[in-house]
Amino acid sequence: MTFEEMCLDTRIMRAVTEMGFEQPSPIQSQSIPIAMEGRDLIGQAQTGTGKTASFGIPLLQRINPKDRHLQALVLCPTRELAIQSAGEVRKLAKFMHGIKVLPIYGGQDISKQIRSLKGGVQIIIGTPGRVMDHMRRHTLKMETVDMIVLDEADEMLNMGFREDIETILDKLPIERQTMLFSATMPKPIMEIAHNYLHNPEIVRVVKKELTVPKIEQYYYEVNLRKKNEVLSRLLDMYDPELSLVFCNTKRKVDELVADLKGRGYFAEGLHGDMKQSQRDRVMNGFRNGRTDILVATDVAARGIDVDDVEAVFNYDVPQDDEYYVHRIGRTGRAGRTGRAFTLVVGKEIYKLKDIQRYCKTKVRRQPIPSADDVTAIKSEKLLEQAGDLIAGENLGHTIDLLEEYLDNSEYSAIEMAAALLTMQMGDGTSVNLPKEEFGDTGAEPGMVRMFMNIGKKDRVRIGDILGAVAGESGMEGDLVGTIDMYDNFSFVEVPEEYAGAVLDAMNHSKIKGRKVNMEPANKR
């Protein structure tokens, strides 16, 4: 069935055409005809399958623009999804004069929402908590509602909104149309459907439509203590302009953001405990490119609609199989290719195998990139950019400056190029500098002596330092050389080929709760 066959109102069809929709998605083609008849509906479909139009078109078809009373209510789990859905419905109603759509949600000044409601609104799209607020204030008149949509119903229940949802449904007229959309159908969802829907039609989108074929999917088996380091190496190696990192808990989001910022990345977090003003600032920064890395929980990421995300990192393996699909679907949009990386710890490998069976996809195992791998890749990218610059720019003036400098210096052109490349790559690239570039640190041949700001007074033992150096850098413990401990500081010798990696890893770690500062001994 085409949109022309489903849209009885030519104004809606005109908007659909302008929005660029050519063919209805499976959930749209199956659910819109049922909803148009005014029948109750249960739609099982994932994020990104076109659910908004599935209920938006039937709602608009039945709305009376001349009646300023509330006629339709849509409940969403998050503020972001409410705003996004309201925007989509407004686009569909673009040529239908007199229809007002209002998103209401927590975090926004409720007095502004009350003023808008007094002006007359036919369609409310809101979060359950804020809808309940308005009901208690008697600023929402529910007796005129004859259409109700529960969007992302499973997420609303996961967030603890079941009681609110049932209270709202109990206040609505018995004679109404109810549509419920959910990615999963757990028992509580079916209980709500049984209690509040009347002979509903059930529409399901088959699972084979959930995966995105243009996304390259990889996983890395990592040590729990090394997850931050591995993530940093992947970020350095692939260098995505915009990337999403998913964690399973709000606490982990905050911890990871703090770690990434400490490593010099432009990262921000997004989770449910943040104030709305903070969430607005974070999302605007991500959309505008001021933030390169957005770290989020699954619920907070609902409603994020950014087409240019180049990579998705599953810092934690998702707890639900379908969350994996939702996560990786954030990249590879609008015909672009994308990458998805998953960090797997221990027995989580079995969970990843379940995800692969569910998604009918292949997630390929990759070796953890070494510091040398990252350095080589970054060097190659910078040299490619330099080659493009040579081919496309007039470098005459810069060449003259460089030649004049080199004529009066003891350095060769290749030495100067190497120094400029090292400067461009920055201090935090895990470059393993040869020993002569560290200078004489007083270590045995083939070793580099490092100073650490940790000593006996910190109740630290030699074994603690040995374990931290080996564990954080990834090298074998028996490669660590002499460790000399004093009251307020210590010295530790490491092989010169690991010196850069040890410096980078240890300066982002803690021993016995104290932040470590490490540097070559010759700098003291």
PDB file of C-alpha atoms in Angstrom, residues 220-485:
ATOM      1  CA  TYR A 220      37.786  -6.552  21.523  1.00  0.00           C
ATOM      2  CA  GLU A 221      38.343  -8.858  24.489  1.00  0.00           C
ATOM      3  CA  VAL A 222      39.783  -6.600  27.183  1.00  0.00           C
ATOM      4  CA  ASN A 223      40.830  -6.622  30.823  1.00  0.00           C
ATOM      5  CA  LEU A 224      38.382  -4.691  33.002  1.00  0.00           C
ATOM      6  CA  ARG A 225      41.135  -2.348  34.188  1.00  0.00           C
ATOM      7  CA  LYS A 226      42.251  -1.682  30.611  1.00  0.00           C
ATOM      8  CA  LYS A 227      38.917  -0.647  29.112  1.00  0.00           C
ATOM      9  CA  ASN A 228      39.650   3.075  29.262  1.00  0.00           C
ATOM     10  CA  GLU A 229      43.062   2.614  27.676  1.00  0.00           C
ATOM     11  CA  VAL A 230      41.696   0.413  24.873  1.00  0.00           C
ATOM     12  CA  LEU A 231      38.898   2.903  24.176  1.00  0.00           C
ATOM     13  CA  SER A 232      41.462   5.705  23.976  1.00  0.00           C
ATOM     14  CA  ARG A 233      43.588   3.740  21.550  1.00  0.00           C
ATOM     15  CA  LEU A 234      40.591   3.039  19.314  1.00  0.00           C
ATOM     16  CA  LEU A 235      39.613   6.710  19.376  1.00  0.00           C
ATOM     17  CA  ASP A 236      43.173   7.668  18.427  1.00  0.00           C
ATOM     18  CA  MET A 237      43.462   4.981  15.791  1.00  0.00           C
ATOM     19  CA  TYR A 238      40.218   5.640  13.921  1.00  0.00           C
ATOM     20  CA  ASP A 239      39.941   9.334  14.854  1.00  0.00           C
ATOM     21  CA  PRO A 240      36.172   9.729  14.213  1.00  0.00           C
ATOM     22  CA  GLU A 241      34.902  13.305  14.002  1.00  0.00           C
ATOM     23  CA  LEU A 242      31.771  12.427  15.996  1.00  0.00           C
ATOM     24  CA  SER A 243      31.372   9.295  18.083  1.00  0.00           C
ATOM     25  CA  LEU A 244      28.864   7.885  20.570  1.00  0.00           C
ATOM     26  CA  VAL A 245      30.010   5.828  23.560  1.00  0.00           C
ATOM     27  CA  PHE A 246      27.392   3.764  25.420  1.00  0.00           C
ATOM     28  CA  CYS A 247      27.580   2.770  29.081  1.00  0.00           C
ATOM     29  CA  ASN A 248      25.051   0.734  31.055  1.00  0.00           C
ATOM     30  CA  THR A 249      24.931   3.033  34.106  1.00  0.00           C
ATOM     31  CA  LYS A 250      24.802   6.755  34.842  1.00  0.00           C
ATOM     32  CA  ARG A 251      27.743   6.447  37.232  1.00  0.00           C
ATOM     33  CA  LYS A 252      29.925   4.883  34.552  1.00  0.00           C
ATOM     34  CA  VAL A 253      29.024   7.696  32.151  1.00  0.00           C
ATOM     35  CA  ASP A 254      30.303  10.280  34.641  1.00  0.00           C
ATOM     36  CA  GLU A 255      33.467   8.296  35.415  1.00  0.00           C
ATOM     37  CA  LEU A 256      34.308   7.701  31.763  1.00  0.00           C
ATOM     38  CA  VAL A 257      33.718  11.326  30.780  1.00  0.00           C
ATOM     39  CA  ALA A 258      36.067  12.467  33.547  1.00  0.00           C
ATOM     40  CA  ASP A 259      38.723  10.003  32.359  1.00  0.00           C
ATOM     41  CA  LEU A 260      38.401  11.005  28.695  1.00  0.00           C
ATOM     42  CA  LYS A 261      38.627  14.688  29.554  1.00  0.00           C
ATOM     43  CA  GLY A 262      41.718  13.932  31.608  1.00  0.00           C
ATOM     44  CA  ARG A 263      43.255  12.353  28.516  1.00  0.00           C
ATOM     45  CA  GLY A 264      42.575  15.471  26.459  1.00  0.00           C
ATOM     46  CA  TYR A 265      39.439  14.434  24.552  1.00  0.00           C
ATOM     47  CA  PHE A 266      36.455  16.721  23.986  1.00  0.00           C
ATOM     48  CA  ALA A 267      33.879  14.480  25.666  1.00  0.00           C
ATOM     49  CA  GLU A 268      30.540  15.118  27.405  1.00  0.00           C
ATOM     50  CA  GLY A 269      28.035  12.837  29.127  1.00  0.00           C
ATOM     51  CA  LEU A 270      24.284  12.412  28.825  1.00  0.00           C
ATOM     52  CA  HIS A 271      22.074  10.571  31.321  1.00  0.00           C
ATOM     53  CA  GLY A 272      18.771  10.844  33.147  1.00  0.00           C
ATOM     54  CA  ASP A 273      20.073  12.519  36.310  1.00  0.00           C
ATOM     55  CA  MET A 274      21.212  15.621  34.452  1.00  0.00           C
ATOM     56  CA  LYS A 275      19.190  18.836  34.479  1.00  0.00           C
ATOM     57  CA  GLN A 276      17.460  19.714  31.238  1.00  0.00           C
ATOM     58  CA  SER A 277      19.632  22.784  30.769  1.00  0.00           C
ATOM     59  CA  GLN A 278      22.704  20.558  30.998  1.00  0.00           C
ATOM     60  CA  ARG A 279      21.260  18.096  28.496  1.00  0.00           C
ATOM     61  CA  ASP A 280      20.461  20.918  26.084  1.00  0.00           C
ATOM     62  CA  ARG A 281      24.004  22.254  26.354  1.00  0.00           C
ATOM     63  CA  VAL A 282      25.547  18.825  25.806  1.00  0.00           C
ATOM     64  CA  MET A 283      23.384  17.997  22.783  1.00  0.00           C
ATOM     65  CA  ASN A 284      23.935  21.391  21.172  1.00  0.00           C
ATOM     66  CA  GLY A 285      27.671  20.990  21.633  1.00  0.00           C
ATOM     67  CA  PHE A 286      27.566  17.542  20.026  1.00  0.00           C
ATOM     68  CA  ARG A 287      25.446  18.652  17.077  1.00  0.00           C
ATOM     69  CA  ASN A 288      27.619  21.713  16.496  1.00  0.00           C
ATOM     70  CA  GLY A 289      30.870  19.772  16.649  1.00  0.00           C
ATOM     71  CA  ARG A 290      32.220  21.396  19.817  1.00  0.00           C
ATOM     72  CA  THR A 291      32.026  17.975  21.481  1.00  0.00           C
ATOM     73  CA  ASP A 292      33.628  15.062  19.603  1.00  0.00           C
ATOM     74  CA  ILE A 293      32.531  12.253  21.926  1.00  0.00           C
ATOM     75  CA  LEU A 294      29.110  11.840  23.536  1.00  0.00           C
ATOM     76  CA  VAL A 295      28.982   9.266  26.348  1.00  0.00           C
ATOM     77  CA  ALA A 296      25.401   8.185  27.121  1.00  0.00           C
ATOM     78  CA  THR A 297      23.129   5.613  28.692  1.00  0.00           C
ATOM     79  CA  ASP A 298      20.604   3.811  26.497  1.00  0.00           C
ATOM     80  CA  VAL A 299      17.597   5.695  27.853  1.00  0.00           C
ATOM     81  CA  ALA A 300      19.261   9.114  27.580  1.00  0.00           C
ATOM     82  CA  ALA A 301      20.224   8.398  23.966  1.00  0.00           C
ATOM     83  CA  ARG A 302      16.595   7.980  22.901  1.00  0.00           C
ATOM     84  CA  GLY A 303      15.692  10.827  20.591  1.00  0.00           C
ATOM     85  CA  ILE A 304      19.288  11.628  19.545  1.00  0.00           C
ATOM     86  CA  ASP A 305      19.098  12.241  15.809  1.00  0.00           C
ATOM     87  CA  VAL A 306      22.549  13.145  14.456  1.00  0.00           C
ATOM     88  CA  ASP A 307      23.416  11.896  10.967  1.00  0.00           C
ATOM     89  CA  ASP A 308      27.202  12.420  11.077  1.00  0.00           C
ATOM     90  CA  VAL A 309      28.114   9.949  13.846  1.00  0.00           C
ATOM     91  CA  GLU A 310      31.047   8.005  12.390  1.00  0.00           C
ATOM     92  CA  ALA A 311      31.488   5.418  15.135  1.00  0.00           C
ATOM     93  CA  VAL A 312      29.617   3.854  18.047  1.00  0.00           C
ATOM     94  CA  PHE A 313      31.550   2.357  20.959  1.00  0.00           C
ATOM     95  CA  ASN A 314      29.856  -0.110  23.293  1.00  0.00           C
ATOM     96  CA  TYR A 315      32.020   0.552  26.331  1.00  0.00           C
ATOM     97  CA  ASP A 316      29.683  -1.843  28.162  1.00  0.00           C
ATOM     98  CA  VAL A 317      28.030  -4.789  26.431  1.00  0.00           C
ATOM     99  CA  PRO A 318      24.301  -3.906  26.369  1.00  0.00           C
ATOM    100  CA  GLN A 319      22.103  -5.774  28.810  1.00  0.00           C
ATOM    101  CA  ASP A 320      19.323  -6.247  26.242  1.00  0.00           C
ATOM    102  CA  ASP A 321      19.886  -7.751  22.781  1.00  0.00           C
ATOM    103  CA  GLU A 322      17.748  -5.097  21.132  1.00  0.00           C
ATOM    104  CA  TYR A 323      19.715  -2.285  22.745  1.00  0.00           C
ATOM    105  CA  TYR A 324      22.651  -3.369  20.594  1.00  0.00           C
ATOM    106  CA  VAL A 325      20.581  -2.726  17.478  1.00  0.00           C
ATOM    107  CA  HIS A 326      19.448   0.646  18.801  1.00  0.00           C
ATOM    108  CA  ARG A 327      23.007   1.643  19.633  1.00  0.00           C
ATOM    109  CA  ILE A 328      24.780   0.742  16.412  1.00  0.00           C
ATOM    110  CA  GLY A 329      21.898   2.201  14.401  1.00  0.00           C
ATOM    111  CA  ARG A 330      23.124   5.654  15.512  1.00  0.00           C
ATOM    112  CA  THR A 331      25.933   5.421  12.949  1.00  0.00           C
ATOM    113  CA  GLY A 332      25.853   4.643   9.244  1.00  0.00           C
ATOM    114  CA  ARG A 333      22.815   6.882   8.708  1.00  0.00           C
ATOM    115  CA  ALA A 334      21.720   8.698   5.552  1.00  0.00           C
ATOM    116  CA  GLY A 335      23.514   6.226   3.286  1.00  0.00           C
ATOM    117  CA  ARG A 336      26.869   6.592   5.043  1.00  0.00           C
ATOM    118  CA  THR A 337      29.054   3.766   6.278  1.00  0.00           C
ATOM    119  CA  GLY A 338      29.705   3.445   9.993  1.00  0.00           C
ATOM    120  CA  ARG A 339      31.689   1.457  12.517  1.00  0.00           C
ATOM    121  CA  ALA A 340      30.630  -0.151  15.794  1.00  0.00           C
ATOM    122  CA  PHE A 341      33.114  -1.362  18.419  1.00  0.00           C
ATOM    123  CA  THR A 342      32.287  -3.440  21.497  1.00  0.00           C
ATOM    124  CA  LEU A 343      34.576  -3.947  24.499  1.00  0.00           C
ATOM    125  CA  VAL A 344      34.037  -7.404  25.986  1.00  0.00           C
ATOM    126  CA  VAL A 345      35.218  -8.440  29.455  1.00  0.00           C
ATOM    127  CA  GLY A 346      35.404 -12.111  30.473  1.00  0.00           C
ATOM    128  CA  LYS A 347      32.116 -13.999  30.267  1.00  0.00           C
ATOM    129  CA  GLU A 348      30.437 -11.121  28.414  1.00  0.00           C
ATOM    130  CA  ILE A 349      31.600 -12.917  25.270  1.00  0.00           C
ATOM    131  CA  TYR A 350      28.621 -15.278  25.706  1.00  0.00           C
ATOM    132  CA  LYS A 351      26.255 -12.295  25.809  1.00  0.00           C
ATOM    133  CA  LEU A 352      27.800 -10.994  22.591  1.00  0.00           C
ATOM    134  CA  LYS A 353      27.201 -14.375  20.951  1.00  0.00           C
ATOM    135  CA  ASP A 354      23.530 -14.138  21.958  1.00  0.00           C
ATOM    136  CA  ILE A 355      23.391 -10.663  20.387  1.00  0.00           C
ATOM    137  CA  GLN A 356      24.900 -11.991  17.140  1.00  0.00           C
ATOM    138  CA  ARG A 357      22.317 -14.782  16.958  1.00  0.00           C
ATOM    139  CA  TYR A 358      19.487 -12.371  17.668  1.00  0.00           C
ATOM    140  CA  CYS A 359      20.634  -9.767  15.126  1.00  0.00           C
ATOM    141  CA  LYS A 360      21.710 -12.386  12.568  1.00  0.00           C
ATOM    142  CA  THR A 361      24.902 -10.455  12.134  1.00  0.00           C
ATOM    143  CA  LYS A 362      28.632 -11.048  12.474  1.00  0.00           C
ATOM    144  CA  VAL A 363      30.728  -9.082  14.956  1.00  0.00           C
ATOM    145  CA  ARG A 364      34.384  -9.706  14.115  1.00  0.00           C
ATOM    146  CA  ARG A 365      37.067 -10.118  16.752  1.00  0.00           C
ATOM    147  CA  GLN A 366      39.989  -7.724  16.487  1.00  0.00           C
ATOM    148  CA  PRO A 367      43.309  -7.660  18.353  1.00  0.00           C
ATOM    149  CA  ILE A 368      43.746  -4.759  20.741  1.00  0.00           C
ATOM    150  CA  PRO A 369      45.855  -2.149  18.943  1.00  0.00           C
ATOM    151  CA  SER A 370      49.240  -1.565  20.512  1.00  0.00           C
ATOM    152  CA  ALA A 371      50.687   1.871  21.168  1.00  0.00           C
ATOM    153  CA  ASP A 372      52.890   1.340  18.113  1.00  0.00           C
ATOM    154  CA  ASP A 373      49.829   0.542  15.977  1.00  0.00           C
ATOM    155  CA  VAL A 374      48.169   3.787  17.055  1.00  0.00           C
ATOM    156  CA  THR A 375      51.341   5.775  16.382  1.00  0.00           C
ATOM    157  CA  ALA A 376      51.737   4.225  12.922  1.00  0.00           C
ATOM    158  CA  ILE A 377      48.126   4.915  11.949  1.00  0.00           C
ATOM    159  CA  LYS A 378      48.200   8.502  13.191  1.00  0.00           C
ATOM    160  CA  SER A 379      51.503   9.114  11.423  1.00  0.00           C
ATOM    161  CA  GLU A 380      50.094   7.698   8.196  1.00  0.00           C
ATOM    162  CA  LYS A 381      46.992   9.915   8.386  1.00  0.00           C
ATOM    163  CA  LEU A 382      49.029  13.038   9.092  1.00  0.00           C
ATOM    164  CA  LEU A 383      51.413  12.272   6.224  1.00  0.00           C
ATOM    165  CA  GLU A 384      48.447  11.734   3.876  1.00  0.00           C
ATOM    166  CA  GLN A 385      47.042  15.109   4.938  1.00  0.00           C
ATOM    167  CA  ALA A 386      50.454  16.673   4.353  1.00  0.00           C
ATOM    168  CA  GLY A 387      50.543  15.149   0.867  1.00  0.00           C
ATOM    169  CA  ASP A 388      47.109  16.573   0.084  1.00  0.00           C
ATOM    170  CA  LEU A 389      48.285  19.974   1.320  1.00  0.00           C
ATOM    171  CA  ILE A 390      51.351  19.838  -0.919  1.00  0.00           C
ATOM    172  CA  ALA A 391      49.198  18.957  -3.920  1.00  0.00           C
ATOM    173  CA  GLY A 392      46.546  21.591  -3.338  1.00  0.00           C
ATOM    174  CA  GLU A 393      48.277  24.592  -1.764  1.00  0.00           C
ATOM    175  CA  ASN A 394      50.933  27.096  -2.730  1.00  0.00           C
ATOM    176  CA  LEU A 395      53.605  26.481  -0.084  1.00  0.00           C
ATOM    177  CA  GLY A 396      56.216  28.806  -1.574  1.00  0.00           C
ATOM    178  CA  HIS A 397      56.272  31.286   1.302  1.00  0.00           C
ATOM    179  CA  THR A 398      56.403  28.529   3.939  1.00  0.00           C
ATOM    180  CA  ILE A 399      59.225  26.773   2.052  1.00  0.00           C
ATOM    181  CA  ASP A 400      61.208  30.028   1.984  1.00  0.00           C
ATOM    182  CA  LEU A 401      60.786  30.423   5.777  1.00  0.00           C
ATOM    183  CA  LEU A 402      61.877  26.841   6.406  1.00  0.00           C
ATOM    184  CA  GLU A 403      64.882  27.033   4.098  1.00  0.00           C
ATOM    185  CA  GLU A 404      66.025  30.258   5.746  1.00  0.00           C
ATOM    186  CA  TYR A 405      65.758  28.633   9.186  1.00  0.00           C
ATOM    187  CA  LEU A 406      67.552  25.427   8.143  1.00  0.00           C
ATOM    188  CA  ASP A 407      70.389  27.364   6.494  1.00  0.00           C
ATOM    189  CA  ASN A 408      71.178  28.887   9.884  1.00  0.00           C
ATOM    190  CA  SER A 409      70.658  25.755  12.010  1.00  0.00           C
ATOM    191  CA  GLU A 410      72.370  22.427  12.583  1.00  0.00           C
ATOM    192  CA  TYR A 411      69.256  20.388  11.756  1.00  0.00           C
ATOM    193  CA  SER A 412      68.507  18.574   8.526  1.00  0.00           C
ATOM    194  CA  ALA A 413      65.199  18.864   6.689  1.00  0.00           C
ATOM    195  CA  ILE A 414      64.264  15.296   7.655  1.00  0.00           C
ATOM    196  CA  GLU A 415      64.960  15.999  11.343  1.00  0.00           C
ATOM    197  CA  MET A 416      62.798  19.110  11.206  1.00  0.00           C
ATOM    198  CA  ALA A 417      59.984  17.181   9.466  1.00  0.00           C
ATOM    199  CA  ALA A 418      60.175  14.458  12.118  1.00  0.00           C
ATOM    200  CA  ALA A 419      60.022  17.025  14.924  1.00  0.00           C
ATOM    201  CA  LEU A 420      57.026  18.789  13.365  1.00  0.00           C
ATOM    202  CA  LEU A 421      55.258  15.443  12.933  1.00  0.00           C
ATOM    203  CA  THR A 422      55.878  14.561  16.593  1.00  0.00           C
ATOM    204  CA  MET A 423      54.562  17.973  17.688  1.00  0.00           C
ATOM    205  CA  GLN A 424      51.461  17.557  15.531  1.00  0.00           C
ATOM    206  CA  MET A 425      50.719  14.141  17.033  1.00  0.00           C
ATOM    207  CA  GLY A 426      50.680  15.649  20.522  1.00  0.00           C
ATOM    208  CA  ASP A 427      51.875  14.437  23.905  1.00  0.00           C
ATOM    209  CA  GLY A 428      49.165  11.844  24.566  1.00  0.00           C
ATOM    210  CA  THR A 429      49.670   9.529  21.597  1.00  0.00           C
ATOM    211  CA  SER A 430      51.513   6.752  23.457  1.00  0.00           C
ATOM    212  CA  VAL A 431      54.575   7.243  21.277  1.00  0.00           C
ATOM    213  CA  ASN A 432      57.388   4.982  22.475  1.00  0.00           C
ATOM    214  CA  LEU A 433      60.350   7.314  22.344  1.00  0.00           C
ATOM    215  CA  PRO A 434      63.781   5.730  22.023  1.00  0.00           C
ATOM    216  CA  LYS A 435      65.976   5.962  25.087  1.00  0.00           C
ATOM    217  CA  GLU A 436      68.240   8.655  23.704  1.00  0.00           C
ATOM    218  CA  GLU A 437      65.250  10.995  23.426  1.00  0.00           C
ATOM    219  CA  PHE A 438      64.517  10.456  27.116  1.00  0.00           C
ATOM    220  CA  GLY A 439      68.122  11.354  27.844  1.00  0.00           C
ATOM    221  CA  ASP A 440      70.231   9.790  30.563  1.00  0.00           C
ATOM    222  CA  THR A 441      67.855   8.710  33.320  1.00  0.00           C
ATOM    223  CA  GLY A 442      70.472   6.750  35.266  1.00  0.00           C
ATOM    224  CA  ALA A 443      68.960   3.385  34.300  1.00  0.00           C
ATOM    225  CA  GLU A 444      70.647   0.179  33.167  1.00  0.00           C
ATOM    226  CA  PRO A 445      71.276  -0.212  29.408  1.00  0.00           C
ATOM    227  CA  GLY A 446      68.024  -0.747  27.513  1.00  0.00           C
ATOM    228  CA  MET A 447      65.940   0.658  30.373  1.00  0.00           C
ATOM    229  CA  VAL A 448      64.408   4.043  31.259  1.00  0.00           C
ATOM    230  CA  ARG A 449      64.218   5.169  34.897  1.00  0.00           C
ATOM    231  CA  MET A 450      60.904   6.806  35.847  1.00  0.00           C
ATOM    232  CA  PHE A 451      60.041   9.039  38.791  1.00  0.00           C
ATOM    233  CA  MET A 452      56.714   8.500  40.578  1.00  0.00           C
ATOM    234  CA  ASN A 453      55.051  10.734  43.190  1.00  0.00           C
ATOM    235  CA  ILE A 454      54.104   7.697  45.293  1.00  0.00           C
ATOM    236  CA  GLY A 455      56.147   6.555  48.276  1.00  0.00           C
ATOM    237  CA  LYS A 456      56.188   4.584  51.528  1.00  0.00           C
ATOM    238  CA  LYS A 457      54.161   7.228  53.372  1.00  0.00           C
ATOM    239  CA  ASP A 458      51.289   6.512  50.978  1.00  0.00           C
ATOM    240  CA  ARG A 459      51.238   2.939  52.383  1.00  0.00           C
ATOM    241  CA  VAL A 460      52.238   1.607  48.991  1.00  0.00           C
ATOM    242  CA  ARG A 461      54.348  -1.522  48.580  1.00  0.00           C
ATOM    243  CA  ILE A 462      56.728  -2.465  45.781  1.00  0.00           C
ATOM    244  CA  GLY A 463      54.183  -5.070  44.661  1.00  0.00           C
ATOM    245  CA  ASP A 464      51.539  -2.353  44.264  1.00  0.00           C
ATOM    246  CA  ILE A 465      53.797  -0.359  41.950  1.00  0.00           C
ATOM    247  CA  LEU A 466      54.822  -3.446  40.000  1.00  0.00           C
ATOM    248  CA  GLY A 467      51.204  -4.519  39.549  1.00  0.00           C
ATOM    249  CA  ALA A 468      50.090  -1.041  38.496  1.00  0.00           C
ATOM    250  CA  VAL A 469      52.889  -0.527  35.966  1.00  0.00           C
ATOM    251  CA  ALA A 470      52.423  -3.952  34.399  1.00  0.00           C
ATOM    252  CA  GLY A 471      48.617  -3.913  34.558  1.00  0.00           C
ATOM    253  CA  GLU A 472      48.119  -0.417  33.195  1.00  0.00           C
ATOM    254  CA  SER A 473      50.698  -0.636  30.375  1.00  0.00           C
ATOM    255  CA  GLY A 474      49.878  -4.203  29.327  1.00  0.00           C
ATOM    256  CA  MET A 475      53.462  -5.516  29.524  1.00  0.00           C
ATOM    257  CA  GLU A 476      54.612  -8.562  31.470  1.00  0.00           C
ATOM    258  CA  GLY A 477      55.481  -7.908  35.115  1.00  0.00           C
ATOM    259  CA  ASP A 478      58.862  -9.628  34.860  1.00  0.00           C
ATOM    260  CA  LEU A 479      59.978  -6.974  32.346  1.00  0.00           C
ATOM    261  CA  VAL A 480      59.832  -4.265  35.021  1.00  0.00           C
ATOM    262  CA  GLY A 481      63.282  -3.493  36.367  1.00  0.00           C
ATOM    263  CA  THR A 482      64.518  -2.116  39.681  1.00  0.00           C
ATOM    264  CA  ILE A 483      61.989  -0.339  41.925  1.00  0.00           C
ATOM    265  CA  ASP A 484      63.427   1.998  44.564  1.00  0.00           C
ATOM    266  CA  MET A 485      60.991   3.341  47.142  1.00  0.00           C
TER     267      MET A 485
END
